[in-house]
Amino acid sequence: MSLMSTNVVTKNDSSIKERWPGAELKLTLLATWPDRSTQPAVQAHVSLLPPLPPPPIRCEFRGAPRANALAKSSSWVTSRSPLESLMRSGSPKINEFLLVGDSGSVPEGSQTNFYAVMNGVLHTAGEGVLAGTVRRLLLE
């Protein structure tokens, strides 16, 4: 049994190209199902990526990492909502909150992976973070 049967919009879809020509977009998929006896409901949301902020980028250490780093869950969106409100209202504006683990490590940001280069060596969390596409490419 297939979990999804839906039409997939591709990057060549003319309606996307016409509406947002040359823009970078964010695609969010949300799959939910109450139990194994029902088909999942899959919803897609497409939005423009915000423009990159001008340097310097301002970060603040605040908050704890996600409880389940194996998936981007809708509960994480709710959990980080107060941080996003602080980002929008801060003066000066904060671009990212770096989340601090129990041991004092910085495994990730509220919306980014975290990397540090020290003495020419790249450092990033080995586990306990979402293994995203950009992170995988950087580590290869």
PDB file of C-alpha atoms in Angstrom:
ATOM      1  CA  MET A   1       0.000   0.000   0.000  1.00  0.00           C
ATOM      2  CA  SER A   2       1.359   3.378  -0.979  1.00  0.00           C
ATOM      3  CA  LEU A   3       1.299   6.065   1.680  1.00  0.00           C
ATOM      4  CA  MET A   4       0.717   8.798  -0.864  1.00  0.00           C
ATOM      5  CA  SER A   5      -0.988   9.078  -4.193  1.00  0.00           C
ATOM      6  CA  THR A   6      -0.765  12.653  -5.300  1.00  0.00           C
ATOM      7  CA  ASN A   7       0.411  14.837  -8.142  1.00  0.00           C
ATOM      8  CA  VAL A   8       3.838  16.270  -7.488  1.00  0.00           C
ATOM      9  CA  VAL A   9       4.597  19.786  -8.642  1.00  0.00           C
ATOM     10  CA  THR A  10       8.039  19.961 -10.188  1.00  0.00           C
ATOM     11  CA  LYS A  11      10.426  22.857 -10.547  1.00  0.00           C
ATOM     12  CA  ASN A  12       9.433  22.976 -14.222  1.00  0.00           C
ATOM     13  CA  ASP A  13       5.788  23.659 -13.388  1.00  0.00           C
ATOM     14  CA  SER A  14       4.894  26.798 -15.351  1.00  0.00           C
ATOM     15  CA  SER A  15       2.536  28.198 -12.693  1.00  0.00           C
ATOM     16  CA  ILE A  16       5.366  28.336 -10.136  1.00  0.00           C
ATOM     17  CA  LYS A  17       7.733  29.922 -12.657  1.00  0.00           C
ATOM     18  CA  GLU A  18       5.128  32.537 -13.589  1.00  0.00           C
ATOM     19  CA  ARG A  19       4.179  33.412 -10.026  1.00  0.00           C
ATOM     20  CA  TRP A  20       7.722  33.567  -8.618  1.00  0.00           C
ATOM     21  CA  PRO A  21      10.173  33.918 -11.533  1.00  0.00           C
ATOM     22  CA  GLY A  22      13.730  33.195 -10.411  1.00  0.00           C
ATOM     23  CA  ALA A  23      12.794  33.158  -6.719  1.00  0.00           C
ATOM     24  CA  GLU A  24      14.034  30.683  -4.130  1.00  0.00           C
ATOM     25  CA  LEU A  25      11.155  28.839  -2.509  1.00  0.00           C
ATOM     26  CA  LYS A  26      10.611  26.756   0.596  1.00  0.00           C
ATOM     27  CA  LEU A  27       8.453  23.643   0.280  1.00  0.00           C
ATOM     28  CA  THR A  28       6.931  22.279   3.476  1.00  0.00           C
ATOM     29  CA  LEU A  29       5.147  18.920   3.510  1.00  0.00           C
ATOM     30  CA  LEU A  30       3.060  17.855   6.474  1.00  0.00           C
ATOM     31  CA  ALA A  31       1.856  14.261   6.710  1.00  0.00           C
ATOM     32  CA  THR A  32      -0.606  13.325   9.436  1.00  0.00           C
ATOM     33  CA  TRP A  33      -2.721  10.299  10.176  1.00  0.00           C
ATOM     34  CA  PRO A  34      -4.640   9.408  13.312  1.00  0.00           C
ATOM     35  CA  ASP A  35      -3.950   5.661  13.169  1.00  0.00           C
ATOM     36  CA  ARG A  36      -2.903   2.817  10.861  1.00  0.00           C
ATOM     37  CA  SER A  37      -6.458   2.213   9.650  1.00  0.00           C
ATOM     38  CA  THR A  38      -6.685   5.500   7.771  1.00  0.00           C
ATOM     39  CA  GLN A  39      -4.807   7.007   4.868  1.00  0.00           C
ATOM     40  CA  PRO A  40      -2.499   9.871   5.779  1.00  0.00           C
ATOM     41  CA  ALA A  41      -3.395  13.413   4.885  1.00  0.00           C
ATOM     42  CA  VAL A  42      -0.541  15.143   3.072  1.00  0.00           C
ATOM     43  CA  GLN A  43      -0.493  18.902   2.801  1.00  0.00           C
ATOM     44  CA  ALA A  44       2.022  21.029   0.909  1.00  0.00           C
ATOM     45  CA  HIS A  45       2.846  24.674   1.447  1.00  0.00           C
ATOM     46  CA  VAL A  46       5.080  26.736  -0.838  1.00  0.00           C
ATOM     47  CA  SER A  47       6.435  30.092   0.302  1.00  0.00           C
ATOM     48  CA  LEU A  48       9.147  32.517  -0.708  1.00  0.00           C
ATOM     49  CA  LEU A  49      12.410  32.227   1.173  1.00  0.00           C
ATOM     50  CA  PRO A  50      13.163  35.498   2.921  1.00  0.00           C
ATOM     51  CA  PRO A  51      16.066  37.523   1.551  1.00  0.00           C
ATOM     52  CA  LEU A  52      19.443  36.915   3.156  1.00  0.00           C
ATOM     53  CA  PRO A  53      20.141  39.408   5.938  1.00  0.00           C
ATOM     54  CA  PRO A  54      23.053  41.783   5.447  1.00  0.00           C
ATOM     55  CA  PRO A  55      26.184  41.179   7.553  1.00  0.00           C
ATOM     56  CA  PRO A  56      26.819  41.044  10.391  1.00  0.00           C
ATOM     57  CA  ILE A  57      24.605  38.098  11.316  1.00  0.00           C
ATOM     58  CA  ARG A  58      23.496  38.321  14.941  1.00  0.00           C
ATOM     59  CA  CYS A  59      23.172  35.120  16.982  1.00  0.00           C
ATOM     60  CA  GLU A  60      22.225  34.549  20.578  1.00  0.00           C
ATOM     61  CA  PHE A  61      22.590  31.439  22.754  1.00  0.00           C
ATOM     62  CA  ARG A  62      19.097  30.584  23.963  1.00  0.00           C
ATOM     63  CA  GLY A  63      16.864  27.540  24.271  1.00  0.00           C
ATOM     64  CA  ALA A  64      17.387  23.800  24.202  1.00  0.00           C
ATOM     65  CA  PRO A  65      17.775  21.522  21.179  1.00  0.00           C
ATOM     66  CA  ARG A  66      14.823  19.558  19.839  1.00  0.00           C
ATOM     67  CA  ALA A  67      13.865  16.394  21.711  1.00  0.00           C
ATOM     68  CA  ASN A  68      13.708  14.247  18.544  1.00  0.00           C
ATOM     69  CA  ALA A  69      16.401  15.169  16.059  1.00  0.00           C
ATOM     70  CA  LEU A  70      15.484  12.388  13.644  1.00  0.00           C
ATOM     71  CA  ALA A  71      12.581  14.299  12.109  1.00  0.00           C
ATOM     72  CA  LYS A  72      11.226  17.761  11.584  1.00  0.00           C
ATOM     73  CA  SER A  73       7.982  17.416  13.502  1.00  0.00           C
ATOM     74  CA  SER A  74       5.113  19.853  13.710  1.00  0.00           C
ATOM     75  CA  SER A  75       5.629  19.984  17.494  1.00  0.00           C
ATOM     76  CA  TRP A  76       9.088  21.505  16.884  1.00  0.00           C
ATOM     77  CA  VAL A  77       7.442  24.313  14.923  1.00  0.00           C
ATOM     78  CA  THR A  78       5.241  25.047  17.943  1.00  0.00           C
ATOM     79  CA  SER A  79       8.140  24.731  20.402  1.00  0.00           C
ATOM     80  CA  ARG A  80      10.326  27.254  18.593  1.00  0.00           C
ATOM     81  CA  SER A  81       7.504  29.763  18.030  1.00  0.00           C
ATOM     82  CA  PRO A  82       8.471  31.885  21.092  1.00  0.00           C
ATOM     83  CA  LEU A  83      12.047  32.093  19.770  1.00  0.00           C
ATOM     84  CA  GLU A  84      10.818  33.274  16.382  1.00  0.00           C
ATOM     85  CA  SER A  85       8.707  35.949  18.087  1.00  0.00           C
ATOM     86  CA  LEU A  86      11.817  37.145  19.945  1.00  0.00           C
ATOM     87  CA  MET A  87      13.741  37.278  16.658  1.00  0.00           C
ATOM     88  CA  ARG A  88      11.138  39.528  15.073  1.00  0.00           C
ATOM     89  CA  SER A  89      10.799  41.849  18.068  1.00  0.00           C
ATOM     90  CA  GLY A  90      14.426  42.159  19.163  1.00  0.00           C
ATOM     91  CA  SER A  91      16.513  45.286  18.951  1.00  0.00           C
ATOM     92  CA  PRO A  92      18.997  44.774  17.509  1.00  0.00           C
ATOM     93  CA  LYS A  93      17.370  42.080  15.410  1.00  0.00           C
ATOM     94  CA  ILE A  94      18.560  38.539  16.132  1.00  0.00           C
ATOM     95  CA  ASN A  95      18.985  36.364  13.018  1.00  0.00           C
ATOM     96  CA  GLU A  96      19.364  33.004  14.758  1.00  0.00           C
ATOM     97  CA  PHE A  97      19.224  31.425  18.193  1.00  0.00           C
ATOM     98  CA  LEU A  98      21.909  28.817  18.841  1.00  0.00           C
ATOM     99  CA  LEU A  99      20.473  26.071  21.023  1.00  0.00           C
ATOM    100  CA  VAL A 100      22.559  24.853  23.955  1.00  0.00           C
ATOM    101  CA  GLY A 101      22.536  21.213  25.080  1.00  0.00           C
ATOM    102  CA  ASP A 102      22.802  19.986  28.681  1.00  0.00           C
ATOM    103  CA  SER A 103      26.584  19.555  28.352  1.00  0.00           C
ATOM    104  CA  GLY A 104      27.040  23.096  27.023  1.00  0.00           C
ATOM    105  CA  SER A 105      27.388  21.919  23.424  1.00  0.00           C
ATOM    106  CA  VAL A 106      25.753  23.802  20.545  1.00  0.00           C
ATOM    107  CA  PRO A 107      24.241  21.060  18.373  1.00  0.00           C
ATOM    108  CA  GLU A 108      22.031  23.270  16.187  1.00  0.00           C
ATOM    109  CA  GLY A 109      20.283  26.561  15.702  1.00  0.00           C
ATOM    110  CA  SER A 110      16.553  27.157  15.952  1.00  0.00           C
ATOM    111  CA  GLN A 111      16.311  27.026  12.156  1.00  0.00           C
ATOM    112  CA  THR A 112      19.811  26.043  11.005  1.00  0.00           C
ATOM    113  CA  ASN A 113      22.564  23.491  11.410  1.00  0.00           C
ATOM    114  CA  PHE A 114      25.518  24.836  13.381  1.00  0.00           C
ATOM    115  CA  TYR A 115      29.158  24.591  12.312  1.00  0.00           C
ATOM    116  CA  ALA A 116      32.328  26.154  13.684  1.00  0.00           C
ATOM    117  CA  VAL A 117      35.763  26.300  12.103  1.00  0.00           C
ATOM    118  CA  MET A 118      38.538  26.274  14.701  1.00  0.00           C
ATOM    119  CA  ASN A 119      42.199  26.102  13.692  1.00  0.00           C
ATOM    120  CA  GLY A 120      41.136  25.131  10.173  1.00  0.00           C
ATOM    121  CA  VAL A 121      39.018  22.182  11.368  1.00  0.00           C
ATOM    122  CA  LEU A 122      35.240  21.996  10.822  1.00  0.00           C
ATOM    123  CA  HIS A 123      33.286  21.115  13.986  1.00  0.00           C
ATOM    124  CA  THR A 124      29.618  20.114  14.086  1.00  0.00           C
ATOM    125  CA  ALA A 125      27.460  17.837  16.211  1.00  0.00           C
ATOM    126  CA  GLY A 126      28.002  14.160  15.461  1.00  0.00           C
ATOM    127  CA  GLU A 127      24.520  13.129  16.494  1.00  0.00           C
ATOM    128  CA  GLY A 128      21.386  14.588  18.014  1.00  0.00           C
ATOM    129  CA  VAL A 129      20.734  16.905  15.061  1.00  0.00           C
ATOM    130  CA  LEU A 130      18.624  16.617  11.951  1.00  0.00           C
ATOM    131  CA  ALA A 131      20.787  15.146   9.186  1.00  0.00           C
ATOM    132  CA  GLY A 132      19.831  17.662   6.518  1.00  0.00           C
ATOM    133  CA  THR A 133      20.844  17.782   2.870  1.00  0.00           C
ATOM    134  CA  VAL A 134      23.150  20.797   3.204  1.00  0.00           C
ATOM    135  CA  ARG A 135      24.833  19.276   6.266  1.00  0.00           C
ATOM    136  CA  ARG A 136      25.416  16.001   4.425  1.00  0.00           C
ATOM    137  CA  LEU A 137      26.914  17.819   1.419  1.00  0.00           C
ATOM    138  CA  LEU A 138      29.208  19.866   3.643  1.00  0.00           C
ATOM    139  CA  LEU A 139      30.482  16.796   5.468  1.00  0.00           C
ATOM    140  CA  GLU A 140      31.192  14.834   2.255  1.00  0.00           C
TER     141      GLU A 140
END
